[in-house]
Amino acid sequence: MTHLTKAATIRLRRGLMAGAALLLAGAAPATAAHRYTGQTDWLYVTVTHGDERSGDVRGALLLCDPPRGHAHAADACTQLRSSGGDIHGIPHRDVLCPMIYAPATAHARGQWHGRLIDYTETFSNTCELNARTGAVFAMSS
C-alpha cells in the first residue's frame, strides 16, 4: 500500500485536474495552437487556507464558454474578460477587512485567449483575497 503525504496528494490532485482541464478544453492541432478560437478560456483555481503543507485546499475548474465550474463562475468570467484574463487587473473592492492573520493562498493555472496563466499570491485572510481578486476564487455559494 502506498501512502502519500498531504503535500504529495495536493500536487497529484493539481496535476490530475490540470490534465482534466486540458481534456475538457480539447486538444488543438499544433498549427492552430496560436489561434484564439473562443473555446480555450479556462482556469483551474485553488485556495489554500493556512499553511500549504497542512492547510485546507479547495479547487475548481473555471470554464468561461459558457461560464461554469464554481458558484460564481458567471461573475468570475465577466471580471476576467474585462481585465483581459489578468487577475491583477480585476478592480479591487473597497471593503474593511478584519486585521486577523489567517493566510489564504490563491493559485490559478490555465489558459486565456491562448495565453498561459500561472498566478499565485498569498493574502492575509479570505476577506482581502476576495476584495482583490473578485469572484475568481470565490468558490463557496
mmCIF file of C-alpha atoms in Angstrom, residues 16 18 42 84 86 90 117 139:
data_model
loop_
_atom_site.group_PDB
_atom_site.id
_atom_site.type_symbol
_atom_site.label_atom_id
_atom_site.label_comp_id
_atom_site.label_asym_id
_atom_site.label_seq_id
_atom_site.Cartn_x
_atom_site.Cartn_y
_atom_site.Cartn_z
ATOM 1 C CA LEU A 16 -4.869 15.415 -12.397
ATOM 2 C CA ALA A 18 -4.811 20.229 -14.967
ATOM 3 C CA TRP A 42 -10.232 28.067 -18.579
ATOM 4 C CA GLY A 84 -8.123 40.605 -20.397
ATOM 5 C CA ASP A 86 -5.231 39.339 -15.878
ATOM 6 C CA ILE A 90 -9.540 42.952 -11.672
ATOM 7 C CA ILE A 117 -1.872 31.851 -17.000
ATOM 8 C CA MET A 139 -15.914 29.111 -4.792
#
